[in-house]
Coordinates of C-alpha atoms and ligand atoms in Angstrom, one line a residue:
X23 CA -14.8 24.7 168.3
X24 CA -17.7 22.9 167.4
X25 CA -19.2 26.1 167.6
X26 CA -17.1 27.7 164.8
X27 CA -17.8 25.0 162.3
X28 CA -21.5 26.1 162.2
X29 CA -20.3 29.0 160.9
X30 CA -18.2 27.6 158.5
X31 CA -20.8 26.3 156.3
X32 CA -22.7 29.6 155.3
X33 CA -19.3 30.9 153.9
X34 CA -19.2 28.4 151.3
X35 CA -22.7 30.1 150.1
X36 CA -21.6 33.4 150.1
X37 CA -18.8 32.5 148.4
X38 CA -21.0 31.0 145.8
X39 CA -23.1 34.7 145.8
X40 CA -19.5 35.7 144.7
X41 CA -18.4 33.5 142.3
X42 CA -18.8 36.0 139.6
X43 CA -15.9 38.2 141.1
X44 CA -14.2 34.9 141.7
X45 CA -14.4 33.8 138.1
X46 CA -13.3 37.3 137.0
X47 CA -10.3 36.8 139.4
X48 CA -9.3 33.8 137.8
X49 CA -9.7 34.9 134.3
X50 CA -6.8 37.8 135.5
X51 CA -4.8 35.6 136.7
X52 CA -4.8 33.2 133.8
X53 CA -3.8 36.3 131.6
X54 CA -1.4 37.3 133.6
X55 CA 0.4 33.7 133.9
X56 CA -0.2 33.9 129.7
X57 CA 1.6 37.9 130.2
X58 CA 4.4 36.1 132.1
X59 CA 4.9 33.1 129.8
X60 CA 5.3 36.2 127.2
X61 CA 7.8 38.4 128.8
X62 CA 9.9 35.5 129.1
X63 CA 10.4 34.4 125.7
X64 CA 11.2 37.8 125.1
X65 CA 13.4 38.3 127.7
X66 CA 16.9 37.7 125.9
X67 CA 15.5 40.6 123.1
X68 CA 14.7 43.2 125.9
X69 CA 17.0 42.6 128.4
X70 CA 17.7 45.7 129.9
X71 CA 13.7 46.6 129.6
X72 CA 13.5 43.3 132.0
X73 CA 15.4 44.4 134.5
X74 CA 14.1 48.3 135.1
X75 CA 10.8 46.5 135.5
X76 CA 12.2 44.3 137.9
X77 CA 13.9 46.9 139.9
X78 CA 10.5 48.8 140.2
X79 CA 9.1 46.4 142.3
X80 CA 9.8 46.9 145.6
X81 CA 10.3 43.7 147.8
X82 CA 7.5 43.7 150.4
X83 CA 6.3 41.2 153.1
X84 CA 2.7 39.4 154.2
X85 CA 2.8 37.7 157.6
X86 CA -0.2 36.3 159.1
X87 CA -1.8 34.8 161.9
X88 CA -5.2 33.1 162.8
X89 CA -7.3 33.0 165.7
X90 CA -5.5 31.4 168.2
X91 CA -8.1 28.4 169.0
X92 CA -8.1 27.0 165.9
X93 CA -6.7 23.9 165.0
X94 CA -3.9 23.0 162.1
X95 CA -6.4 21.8 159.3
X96 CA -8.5 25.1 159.7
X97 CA -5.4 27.2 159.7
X98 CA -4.1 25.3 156.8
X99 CA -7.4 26.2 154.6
X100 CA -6.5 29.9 155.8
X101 CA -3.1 29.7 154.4
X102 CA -4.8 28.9 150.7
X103 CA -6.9 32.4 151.3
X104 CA -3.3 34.4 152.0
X105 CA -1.8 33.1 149.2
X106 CA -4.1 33.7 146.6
X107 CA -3.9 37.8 148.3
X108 CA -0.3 37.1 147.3
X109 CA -1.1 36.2 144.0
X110 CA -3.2 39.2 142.6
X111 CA -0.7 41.2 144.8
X112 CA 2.3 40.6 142.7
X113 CA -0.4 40.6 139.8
X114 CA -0.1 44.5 139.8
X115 CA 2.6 46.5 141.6
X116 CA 5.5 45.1 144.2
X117 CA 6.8 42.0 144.5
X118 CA 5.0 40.8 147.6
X119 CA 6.4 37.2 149.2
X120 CA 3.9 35.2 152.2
X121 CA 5.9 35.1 155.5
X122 CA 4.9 31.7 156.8
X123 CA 3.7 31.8 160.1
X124 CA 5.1 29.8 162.8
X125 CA 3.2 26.3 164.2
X126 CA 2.8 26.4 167.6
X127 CA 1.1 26.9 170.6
X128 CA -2.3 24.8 169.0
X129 CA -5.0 24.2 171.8
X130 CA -5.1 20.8 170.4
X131 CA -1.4 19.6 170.3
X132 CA -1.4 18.5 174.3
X133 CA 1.2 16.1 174.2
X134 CA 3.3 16.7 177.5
X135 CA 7.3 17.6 177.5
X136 CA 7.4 18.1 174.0
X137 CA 8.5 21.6 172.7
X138 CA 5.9 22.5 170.5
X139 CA 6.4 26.4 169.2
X140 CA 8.7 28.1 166.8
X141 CA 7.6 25.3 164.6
X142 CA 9.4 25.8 161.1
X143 CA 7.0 24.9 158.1
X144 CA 9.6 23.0 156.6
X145 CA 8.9 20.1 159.3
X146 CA 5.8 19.5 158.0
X147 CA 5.5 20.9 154.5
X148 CA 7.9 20.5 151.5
X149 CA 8.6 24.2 151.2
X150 CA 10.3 24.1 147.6
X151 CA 6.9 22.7 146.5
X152 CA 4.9 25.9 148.2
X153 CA 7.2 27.8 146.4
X154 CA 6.4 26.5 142.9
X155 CA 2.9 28.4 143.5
X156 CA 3.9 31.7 145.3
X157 CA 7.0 33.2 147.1
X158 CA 7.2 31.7 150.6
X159 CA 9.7 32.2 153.5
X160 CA 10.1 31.1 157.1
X161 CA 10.0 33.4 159.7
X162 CA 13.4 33.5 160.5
X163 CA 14.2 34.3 157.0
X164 CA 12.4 37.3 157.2
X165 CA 14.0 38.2 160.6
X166 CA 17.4 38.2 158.5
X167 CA 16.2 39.1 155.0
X168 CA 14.8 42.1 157.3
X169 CA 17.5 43.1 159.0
X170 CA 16.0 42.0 162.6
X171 CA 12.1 40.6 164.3
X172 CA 10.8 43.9 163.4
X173 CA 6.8 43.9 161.6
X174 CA 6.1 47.3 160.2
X175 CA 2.4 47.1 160.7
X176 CA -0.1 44.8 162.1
X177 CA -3.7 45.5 160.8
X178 CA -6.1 43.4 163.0
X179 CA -8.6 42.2 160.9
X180 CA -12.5 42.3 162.3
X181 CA -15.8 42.2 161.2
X182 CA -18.1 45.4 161.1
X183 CA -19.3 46.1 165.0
X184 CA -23.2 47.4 163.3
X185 CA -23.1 44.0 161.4
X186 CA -24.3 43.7 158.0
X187 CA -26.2 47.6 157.3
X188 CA -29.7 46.7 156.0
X189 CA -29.5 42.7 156.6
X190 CA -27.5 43.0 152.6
X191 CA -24.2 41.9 152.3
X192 CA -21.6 43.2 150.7
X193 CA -17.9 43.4 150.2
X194 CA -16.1 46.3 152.2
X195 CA -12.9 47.3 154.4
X196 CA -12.6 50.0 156.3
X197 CA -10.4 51.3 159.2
X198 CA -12.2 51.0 162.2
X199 CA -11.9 51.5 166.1
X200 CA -10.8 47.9 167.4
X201 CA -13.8 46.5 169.0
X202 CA -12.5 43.9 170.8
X203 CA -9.7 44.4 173.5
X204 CA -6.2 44.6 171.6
X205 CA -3.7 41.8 171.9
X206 CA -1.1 43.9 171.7
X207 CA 0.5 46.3 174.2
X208 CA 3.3 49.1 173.7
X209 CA 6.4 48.8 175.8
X210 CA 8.6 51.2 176.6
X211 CA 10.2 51.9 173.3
X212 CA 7.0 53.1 171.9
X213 CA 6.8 49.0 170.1
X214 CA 3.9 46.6 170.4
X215 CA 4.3 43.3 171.9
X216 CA 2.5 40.6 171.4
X217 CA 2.0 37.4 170.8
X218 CA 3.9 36.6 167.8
X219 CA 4.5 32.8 167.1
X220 CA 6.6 32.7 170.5
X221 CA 9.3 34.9 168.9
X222 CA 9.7 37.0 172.0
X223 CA 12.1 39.9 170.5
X224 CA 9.4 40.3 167.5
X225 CA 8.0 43.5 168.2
X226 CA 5.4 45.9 165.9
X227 CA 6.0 49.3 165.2
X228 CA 2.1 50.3 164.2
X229 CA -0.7 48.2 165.3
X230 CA -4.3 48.9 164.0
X231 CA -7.6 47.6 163.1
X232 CA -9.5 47.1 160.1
X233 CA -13.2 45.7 159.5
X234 CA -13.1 43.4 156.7
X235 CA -16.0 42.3 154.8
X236 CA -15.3 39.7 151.8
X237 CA -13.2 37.8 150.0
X238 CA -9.1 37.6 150.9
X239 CA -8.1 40.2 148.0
X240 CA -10.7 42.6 148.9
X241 CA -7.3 43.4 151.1
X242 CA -5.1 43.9 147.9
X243 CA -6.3 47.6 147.6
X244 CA -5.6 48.5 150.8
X245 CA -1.9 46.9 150.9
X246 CA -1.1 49.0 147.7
X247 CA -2.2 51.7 148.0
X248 CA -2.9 52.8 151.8
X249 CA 0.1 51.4 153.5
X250 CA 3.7 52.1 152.2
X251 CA 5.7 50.4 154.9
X252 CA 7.5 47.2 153.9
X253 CA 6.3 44.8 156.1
X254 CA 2.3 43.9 156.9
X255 CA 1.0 41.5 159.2
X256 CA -2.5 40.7 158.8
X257 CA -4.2 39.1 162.3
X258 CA -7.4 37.2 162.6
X259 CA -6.4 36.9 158.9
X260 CA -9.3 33.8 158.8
X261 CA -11.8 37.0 158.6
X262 CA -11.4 36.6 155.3
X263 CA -12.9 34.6 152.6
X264 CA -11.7 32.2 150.3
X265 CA -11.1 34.5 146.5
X266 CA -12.9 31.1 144.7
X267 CA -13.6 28.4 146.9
X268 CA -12.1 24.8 145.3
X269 CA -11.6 27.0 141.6
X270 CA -8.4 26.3 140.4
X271 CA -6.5 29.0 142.3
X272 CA -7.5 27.1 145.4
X273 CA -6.5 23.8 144.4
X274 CA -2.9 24.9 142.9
X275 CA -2.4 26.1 146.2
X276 CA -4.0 23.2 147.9
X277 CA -1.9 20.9 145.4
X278 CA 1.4 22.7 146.3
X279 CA 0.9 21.9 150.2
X280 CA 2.8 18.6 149.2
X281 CA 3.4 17.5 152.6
X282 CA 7.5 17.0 153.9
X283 CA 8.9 13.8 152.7
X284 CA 10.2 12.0 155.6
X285 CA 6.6 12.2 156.7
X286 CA 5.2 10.6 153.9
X287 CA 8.3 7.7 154.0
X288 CA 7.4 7.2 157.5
X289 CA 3.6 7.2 156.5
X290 CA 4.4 4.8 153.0
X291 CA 6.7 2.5 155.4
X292 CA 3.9 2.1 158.0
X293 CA 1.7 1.0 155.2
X294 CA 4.1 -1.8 153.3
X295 CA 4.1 -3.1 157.0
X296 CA 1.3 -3.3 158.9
X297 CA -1.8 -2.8 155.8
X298 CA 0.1 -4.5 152.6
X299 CA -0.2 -1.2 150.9
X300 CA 2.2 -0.1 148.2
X301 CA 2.0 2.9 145.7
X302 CA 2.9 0.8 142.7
X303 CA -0.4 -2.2 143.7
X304 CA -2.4 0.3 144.7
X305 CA -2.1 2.9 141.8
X306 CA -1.4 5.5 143.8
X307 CA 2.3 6.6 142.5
X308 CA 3.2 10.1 143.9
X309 CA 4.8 12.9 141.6
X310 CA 7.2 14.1 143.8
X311 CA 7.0 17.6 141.8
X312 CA 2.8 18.3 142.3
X313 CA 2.8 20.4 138.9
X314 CA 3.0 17.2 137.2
X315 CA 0.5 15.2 139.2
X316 CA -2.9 14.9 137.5
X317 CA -4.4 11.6 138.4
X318 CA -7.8 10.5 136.8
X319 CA -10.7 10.4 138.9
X320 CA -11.1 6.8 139.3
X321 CA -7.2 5.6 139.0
X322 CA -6.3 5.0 142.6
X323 CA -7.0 1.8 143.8
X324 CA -5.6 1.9 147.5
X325 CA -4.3 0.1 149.7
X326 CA -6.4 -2.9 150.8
X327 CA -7.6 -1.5 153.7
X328 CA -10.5 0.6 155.4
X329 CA -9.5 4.0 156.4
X330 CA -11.1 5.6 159.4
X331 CA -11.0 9.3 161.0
X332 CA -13.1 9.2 164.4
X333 CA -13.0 13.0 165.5
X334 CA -13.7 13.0 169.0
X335 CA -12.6 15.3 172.1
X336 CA -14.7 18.7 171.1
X337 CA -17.1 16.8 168.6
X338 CA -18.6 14.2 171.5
X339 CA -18.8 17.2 174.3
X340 CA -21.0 19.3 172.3
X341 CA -23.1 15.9 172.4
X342 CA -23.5 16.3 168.5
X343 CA -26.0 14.5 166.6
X344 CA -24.2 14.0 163.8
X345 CA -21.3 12.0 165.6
X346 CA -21.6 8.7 166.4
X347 CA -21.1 6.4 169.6
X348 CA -18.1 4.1 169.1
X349 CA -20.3 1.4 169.3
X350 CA -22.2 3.0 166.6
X351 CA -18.9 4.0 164.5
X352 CA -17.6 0.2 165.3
X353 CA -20.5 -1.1 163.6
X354 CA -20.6 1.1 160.7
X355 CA -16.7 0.1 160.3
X356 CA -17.8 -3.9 160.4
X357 CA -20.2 -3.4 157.1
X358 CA -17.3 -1.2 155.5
X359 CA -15.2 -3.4 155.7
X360 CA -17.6 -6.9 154.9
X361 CA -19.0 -4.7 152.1
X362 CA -15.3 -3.9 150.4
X363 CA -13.9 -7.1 151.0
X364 CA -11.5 -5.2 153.8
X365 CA -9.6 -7.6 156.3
X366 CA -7.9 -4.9 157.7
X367 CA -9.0 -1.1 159.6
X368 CA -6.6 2.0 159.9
X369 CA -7.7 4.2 162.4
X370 CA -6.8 7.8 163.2
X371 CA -8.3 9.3 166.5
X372 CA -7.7 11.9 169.0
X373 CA -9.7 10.0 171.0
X374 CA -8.6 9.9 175.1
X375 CA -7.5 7.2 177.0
X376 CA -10.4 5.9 178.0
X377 CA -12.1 6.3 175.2
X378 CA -9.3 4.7 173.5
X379 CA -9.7 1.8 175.6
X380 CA -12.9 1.0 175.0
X381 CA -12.7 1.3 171.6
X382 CA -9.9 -1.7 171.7
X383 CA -12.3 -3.6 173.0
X384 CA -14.8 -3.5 170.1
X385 CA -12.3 -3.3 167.3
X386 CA -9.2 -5.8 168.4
X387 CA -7.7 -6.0 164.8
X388 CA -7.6 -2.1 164.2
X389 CA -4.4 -0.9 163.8
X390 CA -3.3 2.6 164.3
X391 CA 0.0 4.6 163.9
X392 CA 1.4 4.8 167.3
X393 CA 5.2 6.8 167.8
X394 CA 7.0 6.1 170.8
X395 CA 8.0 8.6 173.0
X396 CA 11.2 9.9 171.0
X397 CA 9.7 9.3 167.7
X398 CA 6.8 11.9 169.3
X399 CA 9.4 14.2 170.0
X400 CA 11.1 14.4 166.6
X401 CA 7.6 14.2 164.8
X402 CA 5.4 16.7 167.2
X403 CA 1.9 16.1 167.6
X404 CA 1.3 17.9 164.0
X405 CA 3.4 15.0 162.3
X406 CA 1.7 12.7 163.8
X407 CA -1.6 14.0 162.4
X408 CA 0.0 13.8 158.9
X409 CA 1.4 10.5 158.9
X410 CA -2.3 9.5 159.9
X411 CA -4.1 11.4 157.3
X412 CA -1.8 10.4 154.9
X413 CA -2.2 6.6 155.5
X414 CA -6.3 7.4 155.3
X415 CA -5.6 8.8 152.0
X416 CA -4.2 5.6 150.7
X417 CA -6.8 3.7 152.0
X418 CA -9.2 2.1 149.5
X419 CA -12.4 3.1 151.2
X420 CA -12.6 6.4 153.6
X421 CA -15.1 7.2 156.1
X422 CA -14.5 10.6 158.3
X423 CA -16.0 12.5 160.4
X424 CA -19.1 15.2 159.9
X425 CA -17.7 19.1 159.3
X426 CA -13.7 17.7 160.8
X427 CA -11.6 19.8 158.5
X428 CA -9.3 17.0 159.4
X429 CA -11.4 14.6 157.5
X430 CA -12.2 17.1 154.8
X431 CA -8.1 18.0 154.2
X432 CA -7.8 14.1 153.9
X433 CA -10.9 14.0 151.1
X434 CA -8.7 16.5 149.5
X435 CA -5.7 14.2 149.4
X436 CA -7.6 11.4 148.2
X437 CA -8.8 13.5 145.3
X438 CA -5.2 14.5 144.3
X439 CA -4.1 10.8 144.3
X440 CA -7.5 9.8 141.7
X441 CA -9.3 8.1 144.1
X442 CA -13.4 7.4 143.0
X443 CA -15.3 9.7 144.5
X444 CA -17.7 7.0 146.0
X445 CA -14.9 5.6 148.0
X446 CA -13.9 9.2 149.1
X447 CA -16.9 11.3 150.1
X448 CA -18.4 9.6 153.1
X449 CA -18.8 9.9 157.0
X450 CA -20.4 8.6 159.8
X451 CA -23.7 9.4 160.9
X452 CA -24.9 10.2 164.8
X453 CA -26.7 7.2 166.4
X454 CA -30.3 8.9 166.1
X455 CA -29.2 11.3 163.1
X456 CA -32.3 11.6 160.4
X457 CA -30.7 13.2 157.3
X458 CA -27.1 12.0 157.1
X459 CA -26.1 14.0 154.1
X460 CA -22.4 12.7 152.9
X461 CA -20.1 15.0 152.2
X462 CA -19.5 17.6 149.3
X463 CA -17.4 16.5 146.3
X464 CA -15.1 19.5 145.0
X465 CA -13.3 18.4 142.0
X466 CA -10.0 19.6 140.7
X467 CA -9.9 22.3 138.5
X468 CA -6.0 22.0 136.8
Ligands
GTP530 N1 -2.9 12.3 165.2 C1 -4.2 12.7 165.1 N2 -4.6 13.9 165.6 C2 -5.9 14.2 165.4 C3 -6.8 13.4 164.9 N3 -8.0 14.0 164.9 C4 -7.8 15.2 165.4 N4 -6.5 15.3 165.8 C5 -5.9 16.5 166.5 O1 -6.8 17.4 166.8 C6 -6.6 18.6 166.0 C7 -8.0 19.1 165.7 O2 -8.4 18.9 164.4 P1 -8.2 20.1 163.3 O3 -9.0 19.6 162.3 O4 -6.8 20.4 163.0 O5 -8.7 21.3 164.1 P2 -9.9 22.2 163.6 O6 -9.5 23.1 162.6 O7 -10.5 22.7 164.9 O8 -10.8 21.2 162.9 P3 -11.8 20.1 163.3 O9 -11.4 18.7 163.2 O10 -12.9 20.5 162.3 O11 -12.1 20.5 164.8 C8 -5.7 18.2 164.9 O12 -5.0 19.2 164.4 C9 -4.9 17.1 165.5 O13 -3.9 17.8 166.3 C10 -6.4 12.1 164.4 O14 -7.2 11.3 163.8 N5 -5.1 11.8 164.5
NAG531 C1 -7.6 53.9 151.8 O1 -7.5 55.2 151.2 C2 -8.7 55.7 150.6 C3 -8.3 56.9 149.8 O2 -7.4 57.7 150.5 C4 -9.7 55.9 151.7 O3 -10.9 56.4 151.1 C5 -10.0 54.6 152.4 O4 -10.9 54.8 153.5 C6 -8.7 54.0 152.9 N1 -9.0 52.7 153.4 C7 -8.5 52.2 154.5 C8 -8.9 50.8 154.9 O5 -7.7 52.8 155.2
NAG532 C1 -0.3 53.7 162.1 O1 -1.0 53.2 161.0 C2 -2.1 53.9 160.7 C3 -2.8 53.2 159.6 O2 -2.0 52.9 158.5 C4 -1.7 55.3 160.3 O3 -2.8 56.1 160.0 C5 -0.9 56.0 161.4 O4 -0.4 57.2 161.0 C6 0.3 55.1 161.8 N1 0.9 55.6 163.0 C7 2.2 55.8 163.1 C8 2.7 56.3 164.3 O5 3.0 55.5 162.1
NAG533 C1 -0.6 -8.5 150.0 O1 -1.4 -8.2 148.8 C2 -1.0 -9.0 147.7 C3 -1.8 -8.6 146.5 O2 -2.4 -7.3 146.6 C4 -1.4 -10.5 148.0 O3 -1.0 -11.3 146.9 C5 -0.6 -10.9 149.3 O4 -1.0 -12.2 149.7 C6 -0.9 -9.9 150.4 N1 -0.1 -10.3 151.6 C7 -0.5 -10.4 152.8 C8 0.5 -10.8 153.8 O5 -1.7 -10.4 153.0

C-alpha cells in the first residue's frame, strides 16, 4: 500500500496539466445549477412543459467499486471522482443516481468476530446530507428499485496495456481486450459472478473492459451514448481522475460526506469527558445541514488538546524515511504540546500490540478512544476510525502522518470547521528525513 501512495502524488500534477478542462467543467456546471434555479421559478407557468421533460429522462444507475486493497480513506476520495461523473451526467441526458457501494471486506479492518461486509453507508455517513449534492442510494435500494441483484453491465476499467503512445499524455477510453485476468466468471445461466460487495445472488449480465485514460467524466460519453442498458457498474473505478482536484465541485462533495451523527455524539461526548472540549469553547459549532456551513479560516479554536495520527502497520514495514520512530514521534508530540500550551494528547493509531505497548510507556498521559468489545461490534472497525478522526479534527493543534489519506481526510475536516491553517497542515518527519516538506493546504472553494 505504501506502494500505491507514490503513485498518488503525480496525479495531483496531471490533474493540474488539466485544469483548463476542469475549469471549463465547472463553469457548465455553474450554468447549469443557474439553468435549474431558472426552470424552477418558472415551473408553476409551464407546468405541463416541466413534466414531458421530466419523463424524457430515463432513470439509470452508476454502481462502483475500487481495488480491493485499498483502504476506507482512499476509497472515500474515489467516491468524490463518481459523483462529479454523476453530476455532468444528469447535466445532459438521463437522470442518472450513484449506487453506493457496500463497505466491507477492507484489508485493514482485522478486528476478529465482528461481521464486517454488507456494510450500509448509512452507518457511517449521513446519507440525506450526500443526497443534498447528488442522487444516492444504498444497494439494497437498488436491488428493489430494480426489481432484483441484477447489474446490466460491468465495464472494468484499466489503463492502456502499450502505456502512454509517444511518452505524451492524453485523455482517452477505448474498449479494450481485458489485460489482466477477469474477476468475473459466467455460471450456468450465461450471468457473471463475482465479487460484488458480498451480495452473493448479485450477478452481471455483460461484463467487459475499457482502458481509461483521464479525468472521471471522460466516462460520461461513453455512458450516453455507447451503452443503453439501465444499469452500469464501473470496477477499478479509482482508474480514474479527479474532474478538478479540491475546485469547488470536489469540496461540495467532500462537504456533503457529513459523517453519521451518532458517530459524531459518541466522538463530541468522548471529548467533553476525557479532553475538556466543547463546540460552543472551542468555536467549532457544527451546521448540521453542510450547505450552510462556511466557517472562516481562522474561527475554530479547538479543543485544548494536541491531536495526533501515528500511521503505522504498512507505513513502518516499508521502513519509510518519512515516518518516524515512536520515540522520535513521542518527542515531536512533547514540544507540540510545551509549544501550544497543551496538557493533554489525543492519539489515533493502528498501531499493534506491541507497538502499542511501548508507546504507553513513553507517553503515560495520552489518551485514546478505546470501545469495548460490544461497542466494537455495533461501531465496526470503520466507526471507530471516524470517531478518532473526528476528535483530531477538534483538536487545537494537528500533526498526522506523511501521504496517510487518513491524516489528509482529517486536514479536510479541520478546514470545514475554520481551523488556521498553521495548526492544520503538519506531520511528522522520519528520524533521519532531510527535507520534511509539510503538507499541501487546499482551501475551500464554496
Ligand atoms: N481507528 C483507527 N484506524 C486507523 C488509524 N490509522 C489507520 N487506521 C486503519 O487503517 C486503515 C488504513 O488507512 P486508510 O487511510 O483508510 O487506508 P489507505 O487508503 O490505504 O490510506 P493510508 O492511510 O494512506 O494507507 C483505516 O481505514 C483504518 O481502518 C487510526 O488512527 N485509528
Ligand atoms: C463509442 O462509440 C463510438 C461511435 O460509435 C466509437 O467510435 C467508440 O469507439 C465507442 N467507444 C467505446 C469506449 O466503446
Ligand atoms: C456486452 O457489452 C459489449 C459492450 O457494451 C457489447 O458490445 C456486447 O454486445 C454485449 N454483449 C451482450 C451479450 O449483450
Ligand atoms: C476546562 O476548560 C475551561 C476553559 O476552557 C477551564 O476553565 C476549566 O478549568 C477546564 N477544566 C478542566 C477540568 O481542566
Amino acid at each position: 500500500m505504501a506502494h500505491r501512495r507514490t503513485e498518488q502524488i503525480p496525479i495531483v500534477f496531471i490533474l493540474s496539466i488539466y485544469s483548463f478542462s476542469s475549469l471549463f467543467l465547472t463553469l457548465l456546471l455553474s450554468f447549469s445549477i443557474f439553468e435549474t434555479v431558472i426552470s424552477e421559478n418558472a415551473f408553476s407557468a409551464s407546468h405541463t412543459a416541466s413534466i414531458s421533460i421530466a419523463a424524457a429522462r430515463d432513470l439509470r444507475y452508476l454502481l462502483y467499486d475500487v481495488n480491493p486493497p485499498e483502504g476506507f480513506n482512499l476509497r472515500r476520495d474515489v467516491y468524490i471522482r463518481m459523483a462529479s461523473l454523476v453530476k455532468t451526467l444528469r447535466k445532459d441526458g438521463d437522470d442518472w443516481v450513484l449506487v453506493l457501494p457496500p463497505w466491507g471486506r477492507l484489508y485493514h479492518w482485522q478486528s476478529p468476530n465482528i461481521h464486517q461486509i454488507r456494510i450500509p453507508w448509512g452507518e457511517f455517513f449521513s446519507l440525506t446530507s450526500l443526497q443534498a449534492n447528488v442522487p444516492v442510494i444504498e444497494y439494497e435500494e437498488f436491488i428493489a428499485e430494480n426489481g432484483g441483484p441484477f447489474i446490466d453491465q460491468v465495464l472494468v476499467l484499466q489503463n492502456y496495456a502499450e502505456g502512454w503512445t509517444d511518452g505524451k499524455w492524453e485523455e482517452k477510453v477505448d474498449e479494450r481486450p481485458c489485460i489482466e485476468k477477469m474477476m468475473y466468471s459466467k455460471d450456468k445461466q450465461g450471468f457473471y459472478r463475482g465479487w460484488f460487495w458480498g451480495f452473493e445472488e448479485t450477478r452481471a449480465r455483460n461484463v467487459t473492459c475499457i482502458s481509461a485514460q483521464g479525468h472521471a467524466s471522460i466516462m460520461a460519453p461513453v455512458l450516453q451514448k455507447n451503452i443503453t442498458v439501465t444499469s452500469v457498474m464501473l470496477d477499478r473505478a479509482e482508474t480514474l481522475l479527479h474532474d478538478h482536484y479540491a475546485g469547488k465541485d470536489y469540496w461540495d462533495t467532500r462537504r456533503s460526506m457529513v459523517f453519521a451523527k451518532h458517530l459524531r455524539l459518541i466522538g463530541d461526548d468522548f471529548r467533553a469527558k476525557y479532553l475538556n472540549s466543547s463546540d460552543d469553547r472551542d468555536n467549532t459549532v457544527y451546521s448540521e445541514d453542510w450547505t450552510r456551513m462556511k466557517a472562516k479560516l481562522g474561527s475554530a479554536k479547538g479543543g485544548p488538546y494536541l491531536g495526533v495520527h501515528l500511521r503505522r502497520k504498512d507505513f513502518i514495514w516499508g521502513h519509510r524515511e518519512d515516518v518516524p520512530s515512536l520515540k522520535g514521534a513521542v518527542k515531536k508530540m512533547r514540544s507540540m504540546m510545551k509549544k501550544h500550551k497543551l496538557d493533554n494528547v489525543f492519539v489515533a493509531t493502528d498501531a499493534d500490540g506491541d507497538e502499542l505497548k511501548e508507546l504507553k510507556k513513553l507517553l503515560p498521559e495520552m489518551v485514546r478512544f478505546e470501545p469495548s468489545p460490544e461497542d466494537l461490534e455495533l461501531l465496526k472497525d470503520g466507526g471507530v476510525a471516524i470517531i478518532d478522526q473526528w476528535i483530531c479534527a477538534h483538536a487545537r493543534y494537528f500533526i498526522g502522518t506523511s501521504v496517510s489519506t487518513f491524516s489528509f481526510r482529517i486536514h479536510e475536516e479541520r478546514e470545514i470547521l475554520g481551523f488556521d491553517p498553521k495548526m492544520t497542515y503538519n506531520r511528522f518527519c522520519g528520524d533521519t528525513e532531510k527535507e520534511c516538506e509539510q503538507p499541501t493546504h487546499w482551501k475551500i472553494i464554496y
